[in-house]
Amino acid sequence: MTVEHHHSTQNISGPALDEHSFQRIVKFAYETAGLSISSSKTAMVRTRLARRLRDLNFNSFCDYCDYFLSPGGTHERSELISALTTNVSHFFREQHHFDILSREVIPSLMQSDCSQKPIRFWSAGCSNGQEPLSLAITLRESGLASWAQDLKILATDIDPRVIRFAQASEYSERMMEGVPHYLAEKYFSQVSQNMNHDLVWKSKSTILDLISYRRLNLLERWPMKGKFDVIFCRNVVIYFDQKTQDILWEKFANALRPGGWLFLGHSERISDSYQNKFSTFGTTAYRLQNEMYPSKRQN
């Protein structure tokens, strides 16, 4: 989940976005989802919400704001956040993270005495489902999914639309880019064709059954009671301000088991005040420290 950066003013139709309405939207987006939207994104906000105004037959952003902030605007508040975010996802995105997973994380789990203990992965900001499916394929291919008796992947996103898409788990040929053909044949079935006559691939139960999809706003209370061995939260926190990021670093640290792993997006870094809690492994891969894993840095 990311905030869309495009803010061209060309070909924008519909009512103008006045400053007061813009500030109401910005305030709501920040307080509700932690989205930090600068004044330079006015045209982007107008473009992204223009369809919402058309669909609801509003002639002004003022009226639209009155509506989504009213008691009857509960559903629209979710639609607004969805419209302001874009879901960019690929299978095996940032391959070096999956290399670390295969080279460091999975062997350490399989060397420990935890085959009968719960092993938990979390894809936080799972978008259309390619990330948790990439995790599931990696866990199957490594043998961890067969070795562990209780292995699950939690996949969450703030956008209910992408959760529904991920649960359906059907992907066009274009969306399957990044999946080697032999893995596509092994873990997906060709079930239908879309209007453009592209192949549509549906995930098989061998990987889909490992994943539980849930809608979750990272800024709200997390209902999960157990701790995680691995958390992927990539290309999400970069769009939060520093205060919100620091809240999340603390929550992620508390959600990980000692020695657990946190993977971030390529432009994201844990803030200096939380560096003492984690050791770094390569690029944007972190391991929660404890007495067994003293502080160290790897380049």
CSV table of C-alpha atoms in Angstrom, one decimal:
chain,number,residue,atom,x,y,z
A,1,MET,CA,0.0,0.0,0.0
A,2,THR,CA,1.5,3.3,-1.1
A,3,VAL,CA,0.3,6.8,-1.8
A,4,GLU,CA,0.2,7.5,-5.5
A,5,HIS,CA,2.8,10.1,-6.6
A,6,HIS,CA,1.3,11.2,-9.9
A,7,HIS,CA,0.0,14.7,-9.6
A,8,SER,CA,-0.3,16.0,-13.2
A,9,THR,CA,-3.0,18.6,-13.6
A,10,GLN,CA,-3.7,17.6,-17.2
A,11,ASN,CA,-7.1,16.2,-18.2
A,12,ILE,CA,-8.6,16.6,-14.8
A,13,SER,CA,-12.4,17.0,-15.1
A,14,GLY,CA,-15.0,17.6,-12.4
A,15,PRO,CA,-15.2,20.1,-9.5
A,16,ALA,CA,-12.2,22.0,-8.2
A,17,LEU,CA,-10.6,20.9,-5.0
A,18,ASP,CA,-10.8,23.9,-2.6
A,19,GLU,CA,-8.1,24.3,0.1
A,20,HIS,CA,-10.5,23.7,3.0
A,21,SER,CA,-11.7,20.4,1.6
A,22,PHE,CA,-8.2,19.4,0.7
A,23,GLN,CA,-7.1,20.0,4.4
A,24,ARG,CA,-10.2,18.0,5.6
A,25,ILE,CA,-9.2,15.1,3.4
A,26,VAL,CA,-5.5,15.3,4.4
A,27,LYS,CA,-6.4,15.4,8.1
A,28,PHE,CA,-8.7,12.4,7.8
A,29,ALA,CA,-6.2,10.4,5.8
A,30,TYR,CA,-3.4,11.1,8.3
A,31,GLU,CA,-5.5,10.4,11.4
A,32,THR,CA,-7.1,7.3,10.0
A,33,ALA,CA,-4.4,5.6,7.9
A,34,GLY,CA,-1.2,7.5,8.8
A,35,LEU,CA,-0.9,8.8,5.2
A,36,SER,CA,1.2,11.9,5.0
A,37,ILE,CA,0.0,14.0,2.0
A,38,SER,CA,1.8,17.2,1.3
A,39,SER,CA,0.3,20.3,-0.3
A,40,SER,CA,2.0,19.5,-3.6
A,41,LYS,CA,-0.3,16.5,-4.0
A,42,THR,CA,-3.5,18.6,-4.3
A,43,ALA,CA,-3.9,17.6,-8.0
A,44,MET,CA,-3.2,14.0,-7.2
A,45,VAL,CA,-5.9,14.0,-4.5
A,46,ARG,CA,-8.4,15.6,-6.9
A,47,THR,CA,-7.7,13.2,-9.7
A,48,ARG,CA,-7.9,10.1,-7.4
A,49,LEU,CA,-11.2,11.2,-5.8
A,50,ALA,CA,-12.9,12.5,-9.0
A,51,ARG,CA,-14.4,9.2,-9.7
A,52,ARG,CA,-15.8,8.9,-6.2
A,53,LEU,CA,-17.6,12.2,-6.7
A,54,ARG,CA,-19.0,11.1,-10.0
A,55,ASP,CA,-20.2,7.8,-8.6
A,56,LEU,CA,-21.9,9.5,-5.7
A,57,ASN,CA,-23.3,12.4,-7.8
A,58,PHE,CA,-21.5,15.1,-5.8
A,59,ASN,CA,-20.9,18.4,-7.5
A,60,SER,CA,-18.4,19.8,-4.9
A,61,PHE,CA,-15.6,18.4,-2.7
A,62,CYS,CA,-17.2,20.3,0.2
A,63,ASP,CA,-20.4,18.2,-0.1
A,64,TYR,CA,-18.3,15.0,-0.5
A,65,CYS,CA,-16.3,15.8,2.7
A,66,ASP,CA,-19.5,16.4,4.6
A,67,TYR,CA,-20.7,13.0,3.4
A,68,PHE,CA,-17.7,10.8,4.2
A,69,LEU,CA,-17.3,12.5,7.5
A,70,SER,CA,-20.9,12.0,8.5
A,71,PRO,CA,-22.2,8.9,10.4
A,72,GLY,CA,-23.6,7.5,7.2
A,73,GLY,CA,-20.2,7.8,5.4
A,74,THR,CA,-18.6,4.7,7.0
A,75,HIS,CA,-18.3,2.8,3.7
A,76,GLU,CA,-17.1,5.8,1.8
A,77,ARG,CA,-14.3,6.4,4.3
A,78,SER,CA,-12.9,3.1,3.3
A,79,GLU,CA,-13.3,3.9,-0.4
A,80,LEU,CA,-11.5,7.2,0.1
A,81,ILE,CA,-8.4,5.5,1.6
A,82,SER,CA,-8.5,3.0,-1.2
A,83,ALA,CA,-8.6,5.7,-3.8
A,84,LEU,CA,-5.7,7.6,-2.2
A,85,THR,CA,-3.5,4.5,-2.2
A,86,THR,CA,-2.1,2.5,-5.0
A,87,ASN,CA,-1.2,-1.2,-4.8
A,88,VAL,CA,2.1,-1.9,-6.6
A,89,SER,CA,3.1,-5.5,-6.1
A,90,HIS,CA,5.0,-8.2,-8.0
A,91,PHE,CA,5.9,-11.7,-7.4
A,92,PHE,CA,9.3,-12.1,-5.8
A,93,ARG,CA,9.8,-8.3,-5.6
A,94,GLU,CA,13.2,-7.4,-4.2
A,95,GLN,CA,14.6,-10.8,-4.8
A,96,HIS,CA,17.5,-10.3,-2.4
A,97,HIS,CA,14.9,-10.6,0.5
A,98,PHE,CA,13.9,-14.0,-0.7
A,99,ASP,CA,17.5,-15.0,-1.0
A,100,ILE,CA,18.1,-14.0,2.7
A,101,LEU,CA,15.0,-16.0,3.5
A,102,SER,CA,16.3,-19.1,1.8
A,103,ARG,CA,19.9,-18.7,2.9
A,104,GLU,CA,19.6,-17.4,6.5
A,105,VAL,CA,16.1,-17.4,7.9
A,106,ILE,CA,14.7,-20.8,6.9
A,107,PRO,CA,17.9,-22.8,7.8
A,108,SER,CA,18.0,-21.2,11.2
A,109,LEU,CA,14.3,-22.1,11.8
A,110,MET,CA,14.9,-25.7,10.6
A,111,GLN,CA,18.0,-26.1,12.8
A,112,SER,CA,16.2,-25.1,15.9
A,113,ASP,CA,13.9,-27.4,17.9
A,114,CYS,CA,10.7,-25.8,16.6
A,115,SER,CA,9.2,-28.3,14.2
A,116,GLN,CA,6.3,-28.7,16.5
A,117,LYS,CA,6.0,-25.1,17.6
A,118,PRO,CA,4.0,-22.5,15.7
A,119,ILE,CA,6.0,-20.7,13.0
A,120,ARG,CA,4.4,-17.4,11.9
A,121,PHE,CA,5.1,-15.1,8.9
A,122,TRP,CA,3.3,-11.8,8.4
A,123,SER,CA,2.9,-9.9,5.1
A,124,ALA,CA,1.9,-6.4,6.4
A,125,GLY,CA,0.6,-4.4,3.4
A,126,CYS,CA,0.1,-7.5,1.3
A,127,SER,CA,-1.6,-5.7,-1.6
A,128,ASN,CA,-2.9,-8.1,-4.3
A,129,GLY,CA,-1.4,-11.1,-2.7
A,130,GLN,CA,1.8,-11.6,-4.7
A,131,GLU,CA,4.0,-11.1,-1.7
A,132,PRO,CA,2.4,-13.7,0.6
A,133,LEU,CA,2.2,-16.1,-2.3
A,134,SER,CA,5.9,-15.6,-3.0
A,135,LEU,CA,6.5,-16.4,0.7
A,136,ALA,CA,4.4,-19.5,0.5
A,137,ILE,CA,6.2,-20.7,-2.6
A,138,THR,CA,9.5,-20.1,-0.9
A,139,LEU,CA,8.4,-22.0,2.2
A,140,ARG,CA,7.2,-24.9,0.1
A,141,GLU,CA,10.3,-25.1,-2.1
A,142,SER,CA,12.6,-24.9,0.9
A,143,GLY,CA,10.9,-27.8,2.7
A,144,LEU,CA,10.0,-25.7,5.7
A,145,ALA,CA,6.3,-26.0,5.0
A,146,SER,CA,6.5,-29.8,5.1
A,147,TRP,CA,8.9,-29.9,8.1
A,148,ALA,CA,6.9,-27.6,10.3
A,149,GLN,CA,3.7,-28.9,11.8
A,150,ASP,CA,2.2,-25.5,12.4
A,151,LEU,CA,3.2,-22.9,9.8
A,152,LYS,CA,1.0,-20.0,8.8
A,153,ILE,CA,1.3,-16.7,6.9
A,154,LEU,CA,-0.9,-13.8,7.9
A,155,ALA,CA,-1.5,-11.3,5.1
A,156,THR,CA,-3.1,-8.0,5.9
A,157,ASP,CA,-3.9,-4.7,4.1
A,158,ILE,CA,-5.9,-1.6,4.8
A,159,ASP,CA,-7.7,-1.9,1.5
A,160,PRO,CA,-10.6,-4.4,1.5
A,161,ARG,CA,-10.7,-4.4,-2.3
A,162,VAL,CA,-7.2,-5.9,-2.6
A,163,ILE,CA,-7.9,-8.3,0.2
A,164,ARG,CA,-10.9,-9.6,-1.9
A,165,PHE,CA,-8.7,-9.8,-5.0
A,166,ALA,CA,-6.0,-11.7,-3.0
A,167,GLN,CA,-8.5,-14.1,-1.6
A,168,ALA,CA,-9.7,-14.9,-5.2
A,169,SER,CA,-6.1,-15.4,-6.0
A,170,GLU,CA,-6.4,-15.2,-9.8
A,171,TYR,CA,-3.6,-13.5,-11.8
A,172,SER,CA,-3.2,-12.4,-15.4
A,173,GLU,CA,-0.2,-13.4,-17.4
A,174,ARG,CA,1.2,-9.9,-16.9
A,175,MET,CA,0.8,-10.2,-13.1
A,176,MET,CA,2.6,-13.5,-13.1
A,177,GLU,CA,5.8,-11.9,-14.3
A,178,GLY,CA,8.6,-12.8,-11.9
A,179,VAL,CA,7.3,-16.4,-11.4
A,180,PRO,CA,9.5,-18.9,-13.2
A,181,HIS,CA,7.5,-21.1,-15.5
A,182,TYR,CA,8.2,-24.3,-13.6
A,183,LEU,CA,6.9,-22.7,-10.4
A,184,ALA,CA,3.9,-21.4,-12.2
A,185,GLU,CA,3.1,-24.9,-13.4
A,186,LYS,CA,3.7,-26.3,-10.0
A,187,TYR,CA,1.7,-23.9,-7.8
A,188,PHE,CA,-0.9,-22.4,-10.2
A,189,SER,CA,-3.6,-23.7,-12.5
A,190,GLN,CA,-4.8,-22.0,-15.7
A,191,VAL,CA,-8.5,-21.7,-15.0
A,192,SER,CA,-9.9,-19.2,-17.5
A,193,GLN,CA,-9.2,-16.4,-20.0
A,194,ASN,CA,-10.1,-12.8,-19.6
A,195,MET,CA,-11.6,-10.5,-22.3
A,196,ASN,CA,-8.1,-9.9,-23.7
A,197,HIS,CA,-7.6,-13.6,-24.1
A,198,ASP,CA,-4.8,-13.6,-21.6
A,199,LEU,CA,-4.2,-16.6,-19.5
A,200,VAL,CA,-5.5,-16.4,-16.0
A,201,TRP,CA,-3.6,-18.3,-13.3
A,202,LYS,CA,-5.2,-19.4,-10.0
A,203,SER,CA,-3.2,-20.3,-6.9
A,204,LYS,CA,-3.3,-24.0,-5.9
A,205,SER,CA,-4.3,-24.9,-2.4
A,206,THR,CA,-0.8,-26.1,-1.7
A,207,ILE,CA,0.3,-22.5,-1.2
A,208,LEU,CA,-3.1,-20.7,-0.7
A,209,ASP,CA,-3.9,-22.8,2.3
A,210,LEU,CA,-0.8,-21.5,4.1
A,211,ILE,CA,-2.2,-17.9,4.0
A,212,SER,CA,-4.9,-16.2,6.0
A,213,TYR,CA,-6.0,-12.8,4.6
A,214,ARG,CA,-7.4,-10.1,6.9
A,215,ARG,CA,-8.1,-6.4,6.6
A,216,LEU,CA,-5.9,-4.4,9.1
A,217,ASN,CA,-5.1,-0.8,9.6
A,218,LEU,CA,-1.6,-0.8,11.0
A,219,LEU,CA,-2.4,2.3,13.1
A,220,GLU,CA,-5.3,0.6,14.9
A,221,ARG,CA,-5.0,-2.1,17.6
A,222,TRP,CA,-3.5,-5.3,16.3
A,223,PRO,CA,-5.7,-8.3,17.3
A,224,MET,CA,-2.9,-10.9,16.9
A,225,LYS,CA,-1.8,-12.3,20.2
A,226,GLY,CA,1.1,-14.5,19.2
A,227,LYS,CA,4.5,-13.3,18.0
A,228,PHE,CA,6.0,-13.7,14.5
A,229,ASP,CA,9.2,-15.2,13.3
A,230,VAL,CA,9.3,-13.0,10.1
A,231,ILE,CA,7.5,-9.8,9.2
A,232,PHE,CA,7.5,-8.4,5.7
A,233,CYS,CA,6.4,-4.7,5.6
A,234,ARG,CA,7.7,-3.3,2.4
A,235,ASN,CA,7.0,0.0,0.8
A,236,VAL,CA,4.5,1.0,3.4
A,237,VAL,CA,6.1,3.0,6.2
A,238,ILE,CA,7.9,5.3,3.8
A,239,TYR,CA,4.6,7.1,3.3
A,240,PHE,CA,4.2,7.8,7.0
A,241,ASP,CA,5.8,10.7,8.9
A,242,GLN,CA,8.6,10.0,11.4
A,243,LYS,CA,6.3,10.0,14.4
A,244,THR,CA,4.1,7.3,12.9
A,245,GLN,CA,7.1,5.3,11.8
A,246,ASP,CA,8.5,5.3,15.3
A,247,ILE,CA,5.2,4.0,16.6
A,248,LEU,CA,5.4,1.1,14.1
A,249,TRP,CA,9.0,0.3,14.8
A,250,GLU,CA,8.1,-0.2,18.4
A,251,LYS,CA,5.1,-2.3,17.5
A,252,PHE,CA,7.0,-4.5,15.1
A,253,ALA,CA,9.7,-5.1,17.7
A,254,ASN,CA,7.1,-6.2,20.2
A,255,ALA,CA,5.4,-8.4,17.6
A,256,LEU,CA,8.6,-10.3,16.7
A,257,ARG,CA,10.0,-13.3,18.6
A,258,PRO,CA,13.6,-12.8,19.9
A,259,GLY,CA,15.8,-13.2,16.8
A,260,GLY,CA,12.8,-12.6,14.5
A,261,TRP,CA,13.2,-10.9,11.1
A,262,LEU,CA,11.8,-7.7,9.7
A,263,PHE,CA,12.0,-6.9,6.0
A,264,LEU,CA,11.4,-3.4,4.7
A,265,GLY,CA,11.2,-1.8,1.2
A,266,HIS,CA,14.3,-0.6,-0.7
A,267,SER,CA,13.8,3.1,0.4
A,268,GLU,CA,12.9,2.4,4.0
A,269,ARG,CA,15.2,2.3,7.0
A,270,ILE,CA,14.6,1.8,10.7
A,271,SER,CA,15.2,5.2,12.5
A,272,ASP,CA,18.3,5.7,14.5
A,273,SER,CA,16.5,5.6,17.8
A,274,TYR,CA,15.5,2.0,17.2
A,275,GLN,CA,18.7,0.7,15.6
A,276,ASN,CA,19.8,-0.7,19.0
A,277,LYS,CA,16.9,-3.2,18.8
A,278,PHE,CA,17.9,-4.7,15.5
A,279,SER,CA,20.9,-6.1,13.6
A,280,THR,CA,21.1,-5.4,9.9
A,281,PHE,CA,21.6,-8.1,7.3
A,282,GLY,CA,22.2,-6.8,3.8
A,283,THR,CA,19.8,-4.3,2.5
A,284,THR,CA,16.7,-3.5,4.5
A,285,ALA,CA,16.7,-6.8,6.3
A,286,TYR,CA,16.7,-6.6,10.1
A,287,ARG,CA,16.9,-9.2,12.9
A,288,LEU,CA,15.6,-8.4,16.4
A,289,GLN,CA,18.4,-8.7,18.9
A,290,ASN,CA,18.5,-10.8,22.0
A,291,GLU,CA,21.2,-12.4,24.1
A,292,MET,CA,21.7,-15.1,21.4
A,293,TYR,CA,22.0,-12.6,18.6
A,294,PRO,CA,24.2,-9.7,19.8
A,295,SER,CA,24.5,-6.5,17.8
A,296,LYS,CA,26.3,-6.7,14.5
A,297,ARG,CA,26.2,-5.2,11.1
A,298,GLN,CA,26.6,-7.0,7.8
A,299,ASN,CA,27.0,-5.2,4.5
